[in-house]
Tab-separated table of C-alpha atoms in Angstrom:
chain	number	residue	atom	x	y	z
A	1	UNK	CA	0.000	0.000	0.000
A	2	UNK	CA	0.979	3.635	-0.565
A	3	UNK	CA	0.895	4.615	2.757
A	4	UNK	CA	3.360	1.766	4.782
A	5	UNK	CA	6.441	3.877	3.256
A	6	UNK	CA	4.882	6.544	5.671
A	7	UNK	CA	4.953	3.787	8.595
A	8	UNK	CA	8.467	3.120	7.688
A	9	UNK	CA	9.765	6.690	7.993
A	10	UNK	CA	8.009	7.038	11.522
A	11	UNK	CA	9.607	3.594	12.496
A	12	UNK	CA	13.119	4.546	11.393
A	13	UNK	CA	13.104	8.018	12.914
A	14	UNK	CA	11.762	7.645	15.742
A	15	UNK	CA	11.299	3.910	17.253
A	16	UNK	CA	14.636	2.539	16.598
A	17	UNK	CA	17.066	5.171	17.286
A	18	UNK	CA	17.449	7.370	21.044
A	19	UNK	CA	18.097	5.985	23.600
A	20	UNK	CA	15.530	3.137	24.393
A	21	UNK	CA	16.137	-0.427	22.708
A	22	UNK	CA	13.000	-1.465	20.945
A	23	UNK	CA	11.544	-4.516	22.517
A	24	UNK	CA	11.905	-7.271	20.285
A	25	UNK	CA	8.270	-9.430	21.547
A	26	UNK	CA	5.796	-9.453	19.715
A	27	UNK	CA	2.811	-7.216	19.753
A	28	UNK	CA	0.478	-7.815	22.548
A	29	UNK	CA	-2.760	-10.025	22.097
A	30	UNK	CA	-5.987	-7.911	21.254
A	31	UNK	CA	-7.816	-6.450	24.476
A	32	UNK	CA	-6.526	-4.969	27.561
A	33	UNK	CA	-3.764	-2.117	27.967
A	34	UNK	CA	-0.534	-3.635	26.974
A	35	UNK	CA	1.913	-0.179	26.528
A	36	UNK	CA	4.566	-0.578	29.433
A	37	UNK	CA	5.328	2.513	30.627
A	38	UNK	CA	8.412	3.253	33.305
A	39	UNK	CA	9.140	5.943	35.423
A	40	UNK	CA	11.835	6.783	33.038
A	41	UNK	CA	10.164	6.744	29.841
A	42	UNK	CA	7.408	8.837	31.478
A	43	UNK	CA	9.524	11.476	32.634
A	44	UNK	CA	11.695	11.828	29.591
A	45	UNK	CA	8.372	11.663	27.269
A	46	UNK	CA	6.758	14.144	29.404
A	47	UNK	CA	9.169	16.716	29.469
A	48	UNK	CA	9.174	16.644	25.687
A	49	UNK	CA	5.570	17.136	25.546
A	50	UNK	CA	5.668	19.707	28.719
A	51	UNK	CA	8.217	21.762	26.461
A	52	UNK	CA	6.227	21.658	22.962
A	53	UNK	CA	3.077	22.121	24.607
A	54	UNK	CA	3.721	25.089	27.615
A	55	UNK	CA	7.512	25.822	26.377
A	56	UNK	CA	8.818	23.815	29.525
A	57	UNK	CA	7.697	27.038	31.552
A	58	UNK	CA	5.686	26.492	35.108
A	59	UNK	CA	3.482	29.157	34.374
A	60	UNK	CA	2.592	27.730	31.263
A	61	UNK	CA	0.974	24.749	32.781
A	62	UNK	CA	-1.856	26.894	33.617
A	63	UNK	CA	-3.456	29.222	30.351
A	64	UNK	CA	-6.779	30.385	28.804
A	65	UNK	CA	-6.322	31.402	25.391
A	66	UNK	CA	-7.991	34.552	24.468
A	67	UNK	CA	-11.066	33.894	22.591
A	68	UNK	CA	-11.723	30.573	24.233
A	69	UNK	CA	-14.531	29.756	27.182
A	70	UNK	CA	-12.128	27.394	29.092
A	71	UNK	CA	-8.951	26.998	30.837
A	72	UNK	CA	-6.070	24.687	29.511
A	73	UNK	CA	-4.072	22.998	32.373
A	74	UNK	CA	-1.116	20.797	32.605
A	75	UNK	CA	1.758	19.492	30.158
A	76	UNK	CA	-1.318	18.212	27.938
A	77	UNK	CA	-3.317	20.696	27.652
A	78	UNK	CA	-6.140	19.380	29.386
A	79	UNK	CA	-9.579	21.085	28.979
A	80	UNK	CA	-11.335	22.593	32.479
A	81	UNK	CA	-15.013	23.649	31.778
A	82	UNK	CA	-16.978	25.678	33.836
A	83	UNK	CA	-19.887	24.589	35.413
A	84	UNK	CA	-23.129	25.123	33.241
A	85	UNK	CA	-20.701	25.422	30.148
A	86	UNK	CA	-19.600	22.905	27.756
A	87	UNK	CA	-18.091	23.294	25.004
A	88	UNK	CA	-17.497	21.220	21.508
A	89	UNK	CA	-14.244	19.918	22.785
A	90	UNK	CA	-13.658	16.545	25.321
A	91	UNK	CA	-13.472	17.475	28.841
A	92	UNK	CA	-10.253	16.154	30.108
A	93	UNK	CA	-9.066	17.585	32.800
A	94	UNK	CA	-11.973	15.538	35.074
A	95	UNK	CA	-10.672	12.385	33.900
A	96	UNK	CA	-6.970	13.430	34.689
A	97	UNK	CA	-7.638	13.806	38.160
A	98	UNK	CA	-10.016	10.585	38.442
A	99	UNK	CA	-6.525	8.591	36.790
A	100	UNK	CA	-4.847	10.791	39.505
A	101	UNK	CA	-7.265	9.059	42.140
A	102	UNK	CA	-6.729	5.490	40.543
A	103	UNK	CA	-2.675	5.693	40.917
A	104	UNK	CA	-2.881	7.180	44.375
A	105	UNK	CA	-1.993	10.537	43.170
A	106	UNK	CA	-2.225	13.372	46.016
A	107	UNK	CA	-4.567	15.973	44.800
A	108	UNK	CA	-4.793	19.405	46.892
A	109	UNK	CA	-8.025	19.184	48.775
A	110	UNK	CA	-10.030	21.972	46.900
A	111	UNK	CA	-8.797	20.281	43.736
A	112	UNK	CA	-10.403	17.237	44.721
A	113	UNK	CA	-13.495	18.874	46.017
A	114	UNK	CA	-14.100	21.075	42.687
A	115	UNK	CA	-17.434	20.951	40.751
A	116	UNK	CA	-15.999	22.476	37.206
A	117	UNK	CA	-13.711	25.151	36.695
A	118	UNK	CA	-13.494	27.377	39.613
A	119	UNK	CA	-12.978	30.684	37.754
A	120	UNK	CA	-15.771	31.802	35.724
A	121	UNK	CA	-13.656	34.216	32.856
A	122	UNK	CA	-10.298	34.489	31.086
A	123	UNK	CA	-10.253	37.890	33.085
A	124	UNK	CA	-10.788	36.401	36.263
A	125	UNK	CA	-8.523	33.441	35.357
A	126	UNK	CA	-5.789	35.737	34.692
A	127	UNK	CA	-5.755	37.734	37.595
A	128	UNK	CA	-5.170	35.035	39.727
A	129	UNK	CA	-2.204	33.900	38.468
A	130	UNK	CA	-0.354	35.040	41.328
A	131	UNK	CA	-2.985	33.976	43.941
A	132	UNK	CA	-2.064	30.966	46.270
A	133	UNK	CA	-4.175	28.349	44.829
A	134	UNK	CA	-2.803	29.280	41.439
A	135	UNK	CA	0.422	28.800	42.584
A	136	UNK	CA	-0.685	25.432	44.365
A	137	UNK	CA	-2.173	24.235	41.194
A	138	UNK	CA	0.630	25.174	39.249
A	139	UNK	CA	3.239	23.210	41.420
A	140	UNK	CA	1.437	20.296	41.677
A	141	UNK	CA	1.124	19.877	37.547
A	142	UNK	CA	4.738	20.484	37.724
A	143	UNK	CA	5.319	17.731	40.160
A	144	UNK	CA	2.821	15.216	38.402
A	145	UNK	CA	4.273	15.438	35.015
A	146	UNK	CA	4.669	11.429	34.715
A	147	UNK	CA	1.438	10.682	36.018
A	148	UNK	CA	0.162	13.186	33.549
A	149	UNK	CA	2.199	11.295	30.370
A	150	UNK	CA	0.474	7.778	31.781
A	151	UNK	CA	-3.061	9.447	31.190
A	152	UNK	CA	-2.155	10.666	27.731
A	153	UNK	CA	-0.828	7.448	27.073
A	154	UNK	CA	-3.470	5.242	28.255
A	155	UNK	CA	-5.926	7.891	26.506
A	156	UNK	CA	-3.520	7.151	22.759
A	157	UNK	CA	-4.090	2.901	23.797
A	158	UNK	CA	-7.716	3.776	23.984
A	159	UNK	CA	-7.774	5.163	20.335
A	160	UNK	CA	-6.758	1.866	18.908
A	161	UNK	CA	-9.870	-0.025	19.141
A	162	UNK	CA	-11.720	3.362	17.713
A	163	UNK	CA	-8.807	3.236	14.668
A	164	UNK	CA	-9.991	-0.181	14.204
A	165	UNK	CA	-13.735	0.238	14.133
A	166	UNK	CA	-12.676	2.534	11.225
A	167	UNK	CA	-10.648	0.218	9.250
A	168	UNK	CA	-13.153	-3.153	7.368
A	169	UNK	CA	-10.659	-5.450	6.109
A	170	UNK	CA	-9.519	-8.003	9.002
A	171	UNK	CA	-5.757	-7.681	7.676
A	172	UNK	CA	-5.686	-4.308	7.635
A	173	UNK	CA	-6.780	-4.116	11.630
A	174	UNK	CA	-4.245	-6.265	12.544
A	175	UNK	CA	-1.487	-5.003	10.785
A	176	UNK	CA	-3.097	-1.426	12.418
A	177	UNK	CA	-2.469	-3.197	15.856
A	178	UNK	CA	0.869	-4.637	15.265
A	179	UNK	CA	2.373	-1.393	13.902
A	180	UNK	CA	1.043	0.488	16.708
A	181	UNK	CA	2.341	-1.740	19.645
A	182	UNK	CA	5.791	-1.774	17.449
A	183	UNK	CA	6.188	2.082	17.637
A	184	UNK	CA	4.588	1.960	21.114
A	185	UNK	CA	7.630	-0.151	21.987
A	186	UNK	CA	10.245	2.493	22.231
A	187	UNK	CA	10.334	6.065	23.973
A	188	UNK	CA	11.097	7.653	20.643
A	189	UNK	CA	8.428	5.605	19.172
A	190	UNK	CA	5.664	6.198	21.766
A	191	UNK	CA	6.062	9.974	21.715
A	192	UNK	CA	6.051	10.301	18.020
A	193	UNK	CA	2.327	8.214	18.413
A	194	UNK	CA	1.389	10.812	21.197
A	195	UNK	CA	2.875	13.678	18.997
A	196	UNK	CA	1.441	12.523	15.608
A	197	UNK	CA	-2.114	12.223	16.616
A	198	UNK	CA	-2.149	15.441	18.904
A	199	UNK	CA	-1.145	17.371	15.535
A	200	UNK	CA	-3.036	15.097	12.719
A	201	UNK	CA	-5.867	13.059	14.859
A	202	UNK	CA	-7.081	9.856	14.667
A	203	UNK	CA	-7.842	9.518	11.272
A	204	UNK	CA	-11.276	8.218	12.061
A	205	UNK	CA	-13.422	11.175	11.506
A	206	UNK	CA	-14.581	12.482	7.888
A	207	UNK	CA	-13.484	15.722	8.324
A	208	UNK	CA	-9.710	14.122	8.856
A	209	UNK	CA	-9.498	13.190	5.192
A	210	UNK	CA	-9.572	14.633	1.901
A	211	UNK	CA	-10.142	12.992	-1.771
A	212	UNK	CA	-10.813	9.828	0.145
A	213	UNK	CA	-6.896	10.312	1.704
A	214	UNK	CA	-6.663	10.534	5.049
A	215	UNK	CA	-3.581	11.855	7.170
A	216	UNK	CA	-4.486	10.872	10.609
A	217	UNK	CA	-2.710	8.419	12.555
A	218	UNK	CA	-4.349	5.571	11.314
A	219	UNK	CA	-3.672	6.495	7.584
A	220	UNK	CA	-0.127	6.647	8.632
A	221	UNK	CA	0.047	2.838	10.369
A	222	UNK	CA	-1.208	1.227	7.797
């Protein structure tokens, strides 16, 4: 197929050289989490996505981008809504803390206790930024950065099964599986995965294609 070259550029550049020996098993059998993360990969892949996303800068762990109705928080990005508020995009930064809960993670009590986004405006927002709970909140994304990487990585594991559902032919899902555990296998590997669909999506959703050529992560594993 035209697009495995594409698979064969991300493999080369990114899973097999650094610093992390590509494990040589093979890909996992279907169902259940099978990415095996340590406290070393997490680290080193979070402060890579810490400095493309925030510019490695503490005070850019916590923004609200002018024009938008919601904070972003953490090395990821994740989405805070107010309460009464939605918007068009996933809420994420919810499910960070309940993965935050599940590993044992301490959370700062008010943190914890919150019902939505505690400031109501960018304005607001902004003002604080020097406040103590800012400051709080601030040093404890800064202190959490590996837990953070394990919920964007379980959150990229999650996608597979939805990349699948998009693909019919039964060879074509399994070679989608097998290249994605192979890249997963290596740091290098597993942050260009993380990297690649932050920029270029899934690939699952019409609007991710053009001409009946699609760019998104799936069109590139296969």
């Amino acid at each position: 197929m035209l697009r495995f070259p594409h698979f064969l550029i991300l493999l080369l550049v990114f899973g097999v050289q650094g610093c992390m020996t590509v494990d040589s098993a093979p890909p996992p059998a279907p169902g259940g989490a099978a990415i095996r993360l340590n406290d070393a990969d997490a680290a080193a892949i979070g402060r890579k996505i810490w400095q493309n996303e925030c510019g490695g800068t503490v005070e850019g762990l916590t923004s609200w981008n002018a024009g938008e109705d919601f904070p972003s928080l953490g090395i990821g990005h994740f989405i805070w809504y107010v309460p009464g508020r939605p918007g068009p995009f996933q809420e994420s930064f919810p499910q960070l803390l309940a993965y935050m809960g599940e590993k044992g993670t301490a959370v700062p009590s008010w943190l914890a206790s919150a019902k939505g986004c505690p400031w109501t405006s960018r304005s607001e927002f902004l003002k604080e930024q020097q406040s103590p709970r800012m400051k709080e909140l601030r040093q404890f994304l800064a202190n959490t950065v590996s837990v953070q990487t394990g919920f964007i990585v379980r959150r990229l594991e999650l996608s597979l099964p939805e990349m699948q559902k998009a693909t019919s032919a039964a060879t074509d899902k399994e070679r989608l599986r097998q290249n994605f555990y192979l890249m997963a296998s290596s740091r290098n590997g597993l942050y260009a995965l993380i990297d690649y669909v932050n920029f270029k999506g899934e690939g699952i959703k019409p609007e991710e294609r053009y001409q009946g050529e699609g760019w998104g992560l799936r069109d590139v594993l296969l």
